[in-house]
Amino acid sequence: MQPQLGHEHAQRMLMETATAMRGLERTRAPVRRGRRGTKREGRRERTQNARPRASAQEENRDSTVLARTSPKSVEASKQDDRSAIQKFLYPDPEELPDDVEMTIWEHLEELRERVLVSAAAVSVAILSCFLFSKDLVVFLEDPVAQQGVRFLQLSPGEYFFTTFKVAGYTGLLLGTPVVLYEIIEYVLPGLTRSERKFLAPVVLGSSVLFYLGILFSYQVLTPAALNFFVSYAEGAVESLWSIDQYFEFILVLMLSTGLSFQVPVVQILLGQLRIVSSEQMLGAWRYVLVGAVAAAAVLTPSTDPFTQMLLATPLFGLYMGGAGAVRLIEGGRKLA
């Protein structure tokens, strides 16, 4: 009986061991599947995490490319956004062909030399005109000499100081070309290529307009104003004028007329610098008309409206002509 019991006990133990092994296999299978599932999920998470990382790398690459190209683009945009005044004050180095670095003392030394040359030229012109002062006085008395006006010397030395004043104004006019030349030579190294192109026309046009203004004042404006005064006083008082006050009147009138004829030059400069366009100039003609009348009232020594209108009319005409010249310049710029 004992061998049978031992045999049966061994079989029972084997069966229990087999059952336990099967249970272990059942419990291990889901763990293995779970591990496999976790590995697959880990791979999926890695691929999902890798994709944003790749996009982040692409964004970094794009940012580096933009960082490399942005300074040029920003600089180009800054150059495009620079105003005309900034371009005028700070031009590009390539636009300055004769740019020479000089110290402040060298600039002052050159300025001193050119001022001395200009002063010497004007002094020589004044002395030369003083030698012919009597002829100049007779020439300037001509607009009213035929009207029966007589000139008096009301104080000692009045005629002498008057002739010196006439010689001074005339010598200054004759020495103006030398002064302009010295000014141009002083500022020429600091001008750009585009500025040099319109420098000669501006200087020439300014000089011509200035002398045309003086000629207009002598031929038209001064005789008209003086004839108005003579005719107004005719039959009431005798015209006996002070020589000093007469020449002060006509010299101031001629000088102010010459300066007022510089309006087109100022317009061309503003148009060339692109500060004001021709459309803006033409659009403000009403205000310019009022301003011309007001400027004529200030510039003319006389208070009669006839003389003021004689000066206001050419001023307004010169303004409109300057606006037309600016429009032609803009048209040529567009074609270029």
JSON list of N, CA, C and O in Angstrom, two decimals, residues 179-233:
[
{"chain": "A", "resi": 179, "resn": "VAL", "atom": "N", "xyz": [32.31, 136.73, -55.25]},
{"chain": "A", "resi": 179, "resn": "VAL", "atom": "CA", "xyz": [31.85, 136.15, -53.98]},
{"chain": "A", "resi": 179, "resn": "VAL", "atom": "C", "xyz": [31.17, 134.81, -54.21]},
{"chain": "A", "resi": 179, "resn": "VAL", "atom": "O", "xyz": [31.40, 133.83, -53.48]},
{"chain": "A", "resi": 180, "resn": "LEU", "atom": "N", "xyz": [30.34, 134.73, -55.23]},
{"chain": "A", "resi": 180, "resn": "LEU", "atom": "CA", "xyz": [29.68, 133.46, -55.56]},
{"chain": "A", "resi": 180, "resn": "LEU", "atom": "C", "xyz": [30.69, 132.39, -55.94]},
{"chain": "A", "resi": 180, "resn": "LEU", "atom": "O", "xyz": [30.55, 131.22, -55.56]},
{"chain": "A", "resi": 181, "resn": "TYR", "atom": "N", "xyz": [31.70, 132.77, -56.70]},
{"chain": "A", "resi": 181, "resn": "TYR", "atom": "CA", "xyz": [32.72, 131.80, -57.09]},
{"chain": "A", "resi": 181, "resn": "TYR", "atom": "C", "xyz": [33.45, 131.24, -55.87]},
{"chain": "A", "resi": 181, "resn": "TYR", "atom": "O", "xyz": [33.69, 130.02, -55.78]},
{"chain": "A", "resi": 182, "resn": "GLU", "atom": "N", "xyz": [33.82, 132.09, -54.93]},
{"chain": "A", "resi": 182, "resn": "GLU", "atom": "CA", "xyz": [34.52, 131.63, -53.74]},
{"chain": "A", "resi": 182, "resn": "GLU", "atom": "C", "xyz": [33.62, 130.74, -52.88]},
{"chain": "A", "resi": 182, "resn": "GLU", "atom": "O", "xyz": [34.09, 129.74, -52.30]},
{"chain": "A", "resi": 183, "resn": "ILE", "atom": "N", "xyz": [32.35, 131.07, -52.81]},
{"chain": "A", "resi": 183, "resn": "ILE", "atom": "CA", "xyz": [31.43, 130.23, -52.04]},
{"chain": "A", "resi": 183, "resn": "ILE", "atom": "C", "xyz": [31.29, 128.85, -52.67]},
{"chain": "A", "resi": 183, "resn": "ILE", "atom": "O", "xyz": [31.30, 127.81, -51.99]},
{"chain": "A", "resi": 184, "resn": "ILE", "atom": "N", "xyz": [31.18, 128.83, -54.00]},
{"chain": "A", "resi": 184, "resn": "ILE", "atom": "CA", "xyz": [31.04, 127.55, -54.70]},
{"chain": "A", "resi": 184, "resn": "ILE", "atom": "C", "xyz": [32.29, 126.69, -54.53]},
{"chain": "A", "resi": 184, "resn": "ILE", "atom": "O", "xyz": [32.21, 125.48, -54.29]},
{"chain": "A", "resi": 185, "resn": "GLU", "atom": "N", "xyz": [33.46, 127.30, -54.65]},
{"chain": "A", "resi": 185, "resn": "GLU", "atom": "CA", "xyz": [34.69, 126.54, -54.49]},
{"chain": "A", "resi": 185, "resn": "GLU", "atom": "C", "xyz": [34.85, 126.02, -53.07]},
{"chain": "A", "resi": 185, "resn": "GLU", "atom": "O", "xyz": [35.48, 124.97, -52.86]},
{"chain": "A", "resi": 186, "resn": "TYR", "atom": "N", "xyz": [34.28, 126.69, -52.11]},
{"chain": "A", "resi": 186, "resn": "TYR", "atom": "CA", "xyz": [34.41, 126.24, -50.73]},
{"chain": "A", "resi": 186, "resn": "TYR", "atom": "C", "xyz": [33.49, 125.05, -50.43]},
{"chain": "A", "resi": 186, "resn": "TYR", "atom": "O", "xyz": [33.87, 124.12, -49.72]},
{"chain": "A", "resi": 187, "resn": "VAL", "atom": "N", "xyz": [32.28, 125.07, -50.98]},
{"chain": "A", "resi": 187, "resn": "VAL", "atom": "CA", "xyz": [31.31, 124.01, -50.67]},
{"chain": "A", "resi": 187, "resn": "VAL", "atom": "C", "xyz": [31.33, 122.89, -51.71]},
{"chain": "A", "resi": 187, "resn": "VAL", "atom": "O", "xyz": [30.68, 121.86, -51.50]},
{"chain": "A", "resi": 188, "resn": "LEU", "atom": "N", "xyz": [32.05, 123.05, -52.81]},
{"chain": "A", "resi": 188, "resn": "LEU", "atom": "CA", "xyz": [32.01, 122.05, -53.88]},
{"chain": "A", "resi": 188, "resn": "LEU", "atom": "C", "xyz": [32.49, 120.68, -53.44]},
{"chain": "A", "resi": 188, "resn": "LEU", "atom": "O", "xyz": [31.89, 119.67, -53.84]},
{"chain": "A", "resi": 189, "resn": "PRO", "atom": "N", "xyz": [33.57, 120.52, -52.66]},
{"chain": "A", "resi": 189, "resn": "PRO", "atom": "CA", "xyz": [33.97, 119.15, -52.27]},
{"chain": "A", "resi": 189, "resn": "PRO", "atom": "C", "xyz": [32.93, 118.41, -51.45]},
{"chain": "A", "resi": 189, "resn": "PRO", "atom": "O", "xyz": [32.95, 117.18, -51.39]},
{"chain": "A", "resi": 190, "resn": "GLY", "atom": "N", "xyz": [32.02, 119.11, -50.81]},
{"chain": "A", "resi": 190, "resn": "GLY", "atom": "CA", "xyz": [30.99, 118.45, -50.01]},
{"chain": "A", "resi": 190, "resn": "GLY", "atom": "C", "xyz": [29.71, 118.17, -50.75]},
{"chain": "A", "resi": 190, "resn": "GLY", "atom": "O", "xyz": [28.74, 117.69, -50.13]},
{"chain": "A", "resi": 191, "resn": "LEU", "atom": "N", "xyz": [29.67, 118.42, -52.05]},
{"chain": "A", "resi": 191, "resn": "LEU", "atom": "CA", "xyz": [28.47, 118.19, -52.85]},
{"chain": "A", "resi": 191, "resn": "LEU", "atom": "C", "xyz": [28.52, 116.84, -53.52]},
{"chain": "A", "resi": 191, "resn": "LEU", "atom": "O", "xyz": [29.59, 116.36, -53.93]},
{"chain": "A", "resi": 192, "resn": "THR", "atom": "N", "xyz": [27.36, 116.21, -53.66]},
{"chain": "A", "resi": 192, "resn": "THR", "atom": "CA", "xyz": [27.27, 114.93, -54.34]},
{"chain": "A", "resi": 192, "resn": "THR", "atom": "C", "xyz": [27.22, 115.14, -55.86]},
{"chain": "A", "resi": 192, "resn": "THR", "atom": "O", "xyz": [27.15, 116.26, -56.34]},
{"chain": "A", "resi": 193, "resn": "ARG", "atom": "N", "xyz": [27.25, 114.02, -56.57]},
{"chain": "A", "resi": 193, "resn": "ARG", "atom": "CA", "xyz": [27.23, 114.11, -58.04]},
{"chain": "A", "resi": 193, "resn": "ARG", "atom": "C", "xyz": [25.93, 114.71, -58.55]},
{"chain": "A", "resi": 193, "resn": "ARG", "atom": "O", "xyz": [25.93, 115.51, -59.49]},
{"chain": "A", "resi": 194, "resn": "SER", "atom": "N", "xyz": [24.82, 114.29, -57.94]},
{"chain": "A", "resi": 194, "resn": "SER", "atom": "CA", "xyz": [23.53, 114.82, -58.39]},
{"chain": "A", "resi": 194, "resn": "SER", "atom": "C", "xyz": [23.39, 116.31, -58.06]},
{"chain": "A", "resi": 194, "resn": "SER", "atom": "O", "xyz": [22.79, 117.06, -58.82]},
{"chain": "A", "resi": 195, "resn": "GLU", "atom": "N", "xyz": [23.96, 116.73, -56.93]},
{"chain": "A", "resi": 195, "resn": "GLU", "atom": "CA", "xyz": [23.88, 118.14, -56.56]},
{"chain": "A", "resi": 195, "resn": "GLU", "atom": "C", "xyz": [24.75, 119.00, -57.47]},
{"chain": "A", "resi": 195, "resn": "GLU", "atom": "O", "xyz": [24.41, 120.16, -57.74]},
{"chain": "A", "resi": 196, "resn": "ARG", "atom": "N", "xyz": [25.86, 118.46, -57.95]},
{"chain": "A", "resi": 196, "resn": "ARG", "atom": "CA", "xyz": [26.71, 119.23, -58.85]},
{"chain": "A", "resi": 196, "resn": "ARG", "atom": "C", "xyz": [26.08, 119.45, -60.22]},
{"chain": "A", "resi": 196, "resn": "ARG", "atom": "O", "xyz": [26.40, 120.41, -60.91]},
{"chain": "A", "resi": 197, "resn": "LYS", "atom": "N", "xyz": [25.16, 118.55, -60.58]},
{"chain": "A", "resi": 197, "resn": "LYS", "atom": "CA", "xyz": [24.54, 118.68, -61.89]},
{"chain": "A", "resi": 197, "resn": "LYS", "atom": "C", "xyz": [23.65, 119.92, -61.97]},
{"chain": "A", "resi": 197, "resn": "LYS", "atom": "O", "xyz": [23.60, 120.57, -63.02]},
{"chain": "A", "resi": 198, "resn": "PHE", "atom": "N", "xyz": [22.95, 120.24, -60.88]},
{"chain": "A", "resi": 198, "resn": "PHE", "atom": "CA", "xyz": [22.07, 121.40, -60.92]},
{"chain": "A", "resi": 198, "resn": "PHE", "atom": "C", "xyz": [22.68, 122.61, -60.22]},
{"chain": "A", "resi": 198, "resn": "PHE", "atom": "O", "xyz": [22.00, 123.62, -60.04]},
{"chain": "A", "resi": 199, "resn": "LEU", "atom": "N", "xyz": [23.97, 122.52, -59.81]},
{"chain": "A", "resi": 199, "resn": "LEU", "atom": "CA", "xyz": [24.59, 123.67, -59.15]},
{"chain": "A", "resi": 199, "resn": "LEU", "atom": "C", "xyz": [24.79, 124.82, -60.13]},
{"chain": "A", "resi": 199, "resn": "LEU", "atom": "O", "xyz": [24.43, 125.97, -59.84]},
{"chain": "A", "resi": 200, "resn": "ALA", "atom": "N", "xyz": [25.37, 124.52, -61.29]},
{"chain": "A", "resi": 200, "resn": "ALA", "atom": "CA", "xyz": [25.63, 125.57, -62.27]},
{"chain": "A", "resi": 200, "resn": "ALA", "atom": "C", "xyz": [24.33, 126.22, -62.77]},
{"chain": "A", "resi": 200, "resn": "ALA", "atom": "O", "xyz": [24.24, 127.46, -62.82]},
{"chain": "A", "resi": 201, "resn": "PRO", "atom": "N", "xyz": [23.29, 125.45, -63.13]},
{"chain": "A", "resi": 201, "resn": "PRO", "atom": "CA", "xyz": [22.03, 126.11, -63.53]},
{"chain": "A", "resi": 201, "resn": "PRO", "atom": "C", "xyz": [21.42, 126.97, -62.43]},
{"chain": "A", "resi": 201, "resn": "PRO", "atom": "O", "xyz": [20.88, 128.04, -62.72]},
{"chain": "A", "resi": 202, "resn": "VAL", "atom": "N", "xyz": [21.52, 126.51, -61.19]},
{"chain": "A", "resi": 202, "resn": "VAL", "atom": "CA", "xyz": [20.92, 127.28, -60.09]},
{"chain": "A", "resi": 202, "resn": "VAL", "atom": "C", "xyz": [21.68, 128.59, -59.88]},
{"chain": "A", "resi": 202, "resn": "VAL", "atom": "O", "xyz": [21.08, 129.66, -59.72]},
{"chain": "A", "resi": 203, "resn": "VAL", "atom": "N", "xyz": [23.00, 128.51, -59.87]},
{"chain": "A", "resi": 203, "resn": "VAL", "atom": "CA", "xyz": [23.80, 129.73, -59.67]},
{"chain": "A", "resi": 203, "resn": "VAL", "atom": "C", "xyz": [23.62, 130.69, -60.82]},
{"chain": "A", "resi": 203, "resn": "VAL", "atom": "O", "xyz": [23.43, 131.91, -60.63]},
{"chain": "A", "resi": 204, "resn": "LEU", "atom": "N", "xyz": [23.66, 130.18, -62.04]},
{"chain": "A", "resi": 204, "resn": "LEU", "atom": "CA", "xyz": [23.47, 131.04, -63.21]},
{"chain": "A", "resi": 204, "resn": "LEU", "atom": "C", "xyz": [22.07, 131.64, -63.23]},
{"chain": "A", "resi": 204, "resn": "LEU", "atom": "O", "xyz": [21.90, 132.84, -63.47]},
{"chain": "A", "resi": 205, "resn": "GLY", "atom": "N", "xyz": [21.07, 130.81, -62.96]},
{"chain": "A", "resi": 205, "resn": "GLY", "atom": "CA", "xyz": [19.70, 131.31, -62.94]},
{"chain": "A", "resi": 205, "resn": "GLY", "atom": "C", "xyz": [19.47, 132.33, -61.84]},
{"chain": "A", "resi": 205, "resn": "GLY", "atom": "O", "xyz": [18.77, 133.33, -62.03]},
{"chain": "A", "resi": 206, "resn": "SER", "atom": "N", "xyz": [20.09, 132.10, -60.68]},
{"chain": "A", "resi": 206, "resn": "SER", "atom": "CA", "xyz": [19.94, 133.05, -59.59]},
{"chain": "A", "resi": 206, "resn": "SER", "atom": "C", "xyz": [20.57, 134.40, -59.93]},
{"chain": "A", "resi": 206, "resn": "SER", "atom": "O", "xyz": [19.97, 135.46, -59.66]},
{"chain": "A", "resi": 207, "resn": "SER", "atom": "N", "xyz": [21.75, 134.38, -60.54]},
{"chain": "A", "resi": 207, "resn": "SER", "atom": "CA", "xyz": [22.41, 135.63, -60.92]},
{"chain": "A", "resi": 207, "resn": "SER", "atom": "C", "xyz": [21.61, 136.38, -61.98]},
{"chain": "A", "resi": 207, "resn": "SER", "atom": "O", "xyz": [21.41, 137.61, -61.88]},
{"chain": "A", "resi": 208, "resn": "VAL", "atom": "N", "xyz": [21.14, 135.65, -62.97]},
{"chain": "A", "resi": 208, "resn": "VAL", "atom": "CA", "xyz": [20.37, 136.28, -64.05]},
{"chain": "A", "resi": 208, "resn": "VAL", "atom": "C", "xyz": [19.08, 136.88, -63.50]},
{"chain": "A", "resi": 208, "resn": "VAL", "atom": "O", "xyz": [18.71, 138.02, -63.84]},
{"chain": "A", "resi": 209, "resn": "LEU", "atom": "N", "xyz": [18.38, 136.14, -62.65]},
{"chain": "A", "resi": 209, "resn": "LEU", "atom": "CA", "xyz": [17.14, 136.65, -62.08]},
{"chain": "A", "resi": 209, "resn": "LEU", "atom": "C", "xyz": [17.37, 137.85, -61.18]},
{"chain": "A", "resi": 209, "resn": "LEU", "atom": "O", "xyz": [16.56, 138.78, -61.14]},
{"chain": "A", "resi": 210, "resn": "PHE", "atom": "N", "xyz": [18.48, 137.85, -60.45]},
{"chain": "A", "resi": 210, "resn": "PHE", "atom": "CA", "xyz": [18.78, 138.99, -59.59]},
{"chain": "A", "resi": 210, "resn": "PHE", "atom": "C", "xyz": [18.99, 140.26, -60.40]},
{"chain": "A", "resi": 210, "resn": "PHE", "atom": "O", "xyz": [18.43, 141.32, -60.10]},
{"chain": "A", "resi": 211, "resn": "TYR", "atom": "N", "xyz": [19.79, 140.17, -61.45]},
{"chain": "A", "resi": 211, "resn": "TYR", "atom": "CA", "xyz": [20.05, 141.35, -62.29]},
{"chain": "A", "resi": 211, "resn": "TYR", "atom": "C", "xyz": [18.81, 141.74, -63.10]},
{"chain": "A", "resi": 211, "resn": "TYR", "atom": "O", "xyz": [18.60, 142.92, -63.39]},
{"chain": "A", "resi": 212, "resn": "LEU", "atom": "N", "xyz": [18.00, 140.76, -63.47]},
{"chain": "A", "resi": 212, "resn": "LEU", "atom": "CA", "xyz": [16.73, 141.09, -64.13]},
{"chain": "A", "resi": 212, "resn": "LEU", "atom": "C", "xyz": [15.80, 141.84, -63.19]},
{"chain": "A", "resi": 212, "resn": "LEU", "atom": "O", "xyz": [15.07, 142.75, -63.61]},
{"chain": "A", "resi": 213, "resn": "GLY", "atom": "N", "xyz": [15.82, 141.45, -61.91]},
{"chain": "A", "resi": 213, "resn": "GLY", "atom": "CA", "xyz": [15.01, 142.18, -60.93]},
{"chain": "A", "resi": 213, "resn": "GLY", "atom": "C", "xyz": [15.46, 143.62, -60.77]},
{"chain": "A", "resi": 213, "resn": "GLY", "atom": "O", "xyz": [14.63, 144.53, -60.67]},
{"chain": "A", "resi": 214, "resn": "ILE", "atom": "N", "xyz": [16.78, 143.83, -60.76]},
{"chain": "A", "resi": 214, "resn": "ILE", "atom": "CA", "xyz": [17.29, 145.21, -60.68]},
{"chain": "A", "resi": 214, "resn": "ILE", "atom": "C", "xyz": [16.92, 146.00, -61.93]},
{"chain": "A", "resi": 214, "resn": "ILE", "atom": "O", "xyz": [16.51, 147.18, -61.84]},
{"chain": "A", "resi": 215, "resn": "LEU", "atom": "N", "xyz": [17.04, 145.37, -63.09]},
{"chain": "A", "resi": 215, "resn": "LEU", "atom": "CA", "xyz": [16.67, 146.06, -64.34]},
{"chain": "A", "resi": 215, "resn": "LEU", "atom": "C", "xyz": [15.18, 146.36, -64.38]},
{"chain": "A", "resi": 215, "resn": "LEU", "atom": "O", "xyz": [14.77, 147.45, -64.80]},
{"chain": "A", "resi": 216, "resn": "PHE", "atom": "N", "xyz": [14.35, 145.42, -63.92]},
{"chain": "A", "resi": 216, "resn": "PHE", "atom": "CA", "xyz": [12.91, 145.66, -63.87]},
{"chain": "A", "resi": 216, "resn": "PHE", "atom": "C", "xyz": [12.58, 146.81, -62.93]},
{"chain": "A", "resi": 216, "resn": "PHE", "atom": "O", "xyz": [11.71, 147.64, -63.22]},
{"chain": "A", "resi": 217, "resn": "SER", "atom": "N", "xyz": [13.28, 146.86, -61.81]},
{"chain": "A", "resi": 217, "resn": "SER", "atom": "CA", "xyz": [13.03, 147.94, -60.86]},
{"chain": "A", "resi": 217, "resn": "SER", "atom": "C", "xyz": [13.43, 149.30, -61.44]},
{"chain": "A", "resi": 217, "resn": "SER", "atom": "O", "xyz": [12.71, 150.30, -61.25]},
{"chain": "A", "resi": 218, "resn": "TYR", "atom": "N", "xyz": [14.55, 149.33, -62.14]},
{"chain": "A", "resi": 218, "resn": "TYR", "atom": "CA", "xyz": [15.02, 150.61, -62.69]},
{"chain": "A", "resi": 218, "resn": "TYR", "atom": "C", "xyz": [14.16, 151.08, -63.87]},
{"chain": "A", "resi": 218, "resn": "TYR", "atom": "O", "xyz": [13.89, 152.28, -64.00]},
{"chain": "A", "resi": 219, "resn": "GLN", "atom": "N", "xyz": [13.74, 150.15, -64.71]},
{"chain": "A", "resi": 219, "resn": "GLN", "atom": "CA", "xyz": [13.02, 150.51, -65.92]},
{"chain": "A", "resi": 219, "resn": "GLN", "atom": "C", "xyz": [11.51, 150.67, -65.69]},
{"chain": "A", "resi": 219, "resn": "GLN", "atom": "O", "xyz": [10.88, 151.51, -66.36]},
{"chain": "A", "resi": 220, "resn": "VAL", "atom": "N", "xyz": [10.93, 149.91, -64.81]},
{"chain": "A", "resi": 220, "resn": "VAL", "atom": "CA", "xyz": [9.47, 149.88, -64.67]},
{"chain": "A", "resi": 220, "resn": "VAL", "atom": "C", "xyz": [9.01, 150.33, -63.29]},
{"chain": "A", "resi": 220, "resn": "VAL", "atom": "O", "xyz": [8.20, 151.27, -63.16]},
{"chain": "A", "resi": 221, "resn": "LEU", "atom": "N", "xyz": [9.52, 149.69, -62.25]},
{"chain": "A", "resi": 221, "resn": "LEU", "atom": "CA", "xyz": [8.98, 149.90, -60.93]},
{"chain": "A", "resi": 221, "resn": "LEU", "atom": "C", "xyz": [9.31, 151.29, -60.36]},
{"chain": "A", "resi": 221, "resn": "LEU", "atom": "O", "xyz": [8.42, 152.01, -59.89]},
{"chain": "A", "resi": 222, "resn": "THR", "atom": "N", "xyz": [10.58, 151.67, -60.43]},
{"chain": "A", "resi": 222, "resn": "THR", "atom": "CA", "xyz": [10.99, 152.98, -59.89]},
{"chain": "A", "resi": 222, "resn": "THR", "atom": "C", "xyz": [10.34, 154.15, -60.63]},
{"chain": "A", "resi": 222, "resn": "THR", "atom": "O", "xyz": [9.81, 155.07, -59.99]},
{"chain": "A", "resi": 223, "resn": "PRO", "atom": "N", "xyz": [10.37, 154.19, -61.98]},
{"chain": "A", "resi": 223, "resn": "PRO", "atom": "CA", "xyz": [9.70, 155.30, -62.66]},
{"chain": "A", "resi": 223, "resn": "PRO", "atom": "C", "xyz": [8.21, 155.38, -62.36]},
{"chain": "A", "resi": 223, "resn": "PRO", "atom": "O", "xyz": [7.66, 156.49, -62.21]},
{"chain": "A", "resi": 224, "resn": "ALA", "atom": "N", "xyz": [7.54, 154.23, -62.27]},
{"chain": "A", "resi": 224, "resn": "ALA", "atom": "CA", "xyz": [6.11, 154.24, -62.00]},
{"chain": "A", "resi": 224, "resn": "ALA", "atom": "C", "xyz": [5.82, 154.80, -60.61]},
{"chain": "A", "resi": 224, "resn": "ALA", "atom": "O", "xyz": [4.90, 155.62, -60.43]},
{"chain": "A", "resi": 225, "resn": "ALA", "atom": "N", "xyz": [6.60, 154.39, -59.63]},
{"chain": "A", "resi": 225, "resn": "ALA", "atom": "CA", "xyz": [6.38, 154.88, -58.27]},
{"chain": "A", "resi": 225, "resn": "ALA", "atom": "C", "xyz": [6.68, 156.37, -58.16]},
{"chain": "A", "resi": 225, "resn": "ALA", "atom": "O", "xyz": [5.90, 157.14, -57.55]},
{"chain": "A", "resi": 226, "resn": "LEU", "atom": "N", "xyz": [7.79, 156.80, -58.77]},
{"chain": "A", "resi": 226, "resn": "LEU", "atom": "CA", "xyz": [8.17, 158.21, -58.65]},
{"chain": "A", "resi": 226, "resn": "LEU", "atom": "C", "xyz": [7.22, 159.11, -59.45]},
{"chain": "A", "resi": 226, "resn": "LEU", "atom": "O", "xyz": [6.89, 160.22, -59.00]},
{"chain": "A", "resi": 227, "resn": "ASN", "atom": "N", "xyz": [6.79, 158.66, -60.61]},
{"chain": "A", "resi": 227, "resn": "ASN", "atom": "CA", "xyz": [5.84, 159.45, -61.39]},
{"chain": "A", "resi": 227, "resn": "ASN", "atom": "C", "xyz": [4.51, 159.58, -60.66]},
{"chain": "A", "resi": 227, "resn": "ASN", "atom": "O", "xyz": [3.83, 160.61, -60.76]},
{"chain": "A", "resi": 228, "resn": "PHE", "atom": "N", "xyz": [4.13, 158.56, -59.91]},
{"chain": "A", "resi": 228, "resn": "PHE", "atom": "CA", "xyz": [2.90, 158.65, -59.13]},
{"chain": "A", "resi": 228, "resn": "PHE", "atom": "C", "xyz": [3.02, 159.75, -58.07]},
{"chain": "A", "resi": 228, "resn": "PHE", "atom": "O", "xyz": [2.10, 160.55, -57.88]},
{"chain": "A", "resi": 229, "resn": "PHE", "atom": "N", "xyz": [4.18, 159.80, -57.41]},
{"chain": "A", "resi": 229, "resn": "PHE", "atom": "CA", "xyz": [4.37, 160.82, -56.38]},
{"chain": "A", "resi": 229, "resn": "PHE", "atom": "C", "xyz": [4.43, 162.23, -56.98]},
{"chain": "A", "resi": 229, "resn": "PHE", "atom": "O", "xyz": [3.86, 163.18, -56.42]},
{"chain": "A", "resi": 230, "resn": "VAL", "atom": "N", "xyz": [5.08, 162.35, -58.14]},
{"chain": "A", "resi": 230, "resn": "VAL", "atom": "CA", "xyz": [5.21, 163.68, -58.77]},
{"chain": "A", "resi": 230, "resn": "VAL", "atom": "C", "xyz": [3.85, 164.16, -59.26]},
{"chain": "A", "resi": 230, "resn": "VAL", "atom": "O", "xyz": [3.47, 165.33, -59.06]},
{"chain": "A", "resi": 231, "resn": "SER", "atom": "N", "xyz": [3.11, 163.28, -59.92]},
{"chain": "A", "resi": 231, "resn": "SER", "atom": "CA", "xyz": [1.80, 163.67, -60.44]},
{"chain": "A", "resi": 231, "resn": "SER", "atom": "C", "xyz": [0.81, 163.95, -59.31]},
{"chain": "A", "resi": 231, "resn": "SER", "atom": "O", "xyz": [-0.08, 164.81, -59.45]},
{"chain": "A", "resi": 232, "resn": "TYR", "atom": "N", "xyz": [0.94, 163.26, -58.23]},
{"chain": "A", "resi": 232, "resn": "TYR", "atom": "CA", "xyz": [0.04, 163.49, -57.10]},
{"chain": "A", "resi": 232, "resn": "TYR", "atom": "C", "xyz": [0.29, 164.85, -56.44]},
{"chain": "A", "resi": 232, "resn": "TYR", "atom": "O", "xyz": [-0.65, 165.52, -55.99]},
{"chain": "A", "resi": 233, "resn": "ALA", "atom": "N", "xyz": [1.55, 165.27, -56.43]},
{"chain": "A", "resi": 233, "resn": "ALA", "atom": "CA", "xyz": [1.89, 166.56, -55.80]},
{"chain": "A", "resi": 233, "resn": "ALA", "atom": "C", "xyz": [1.85, 167.72, -56.77]},
{"chain": "A", "resi": 233, "resn": "ALA", "atom": "O", "xyz": [2.05, 168.87, -56.38]}
]
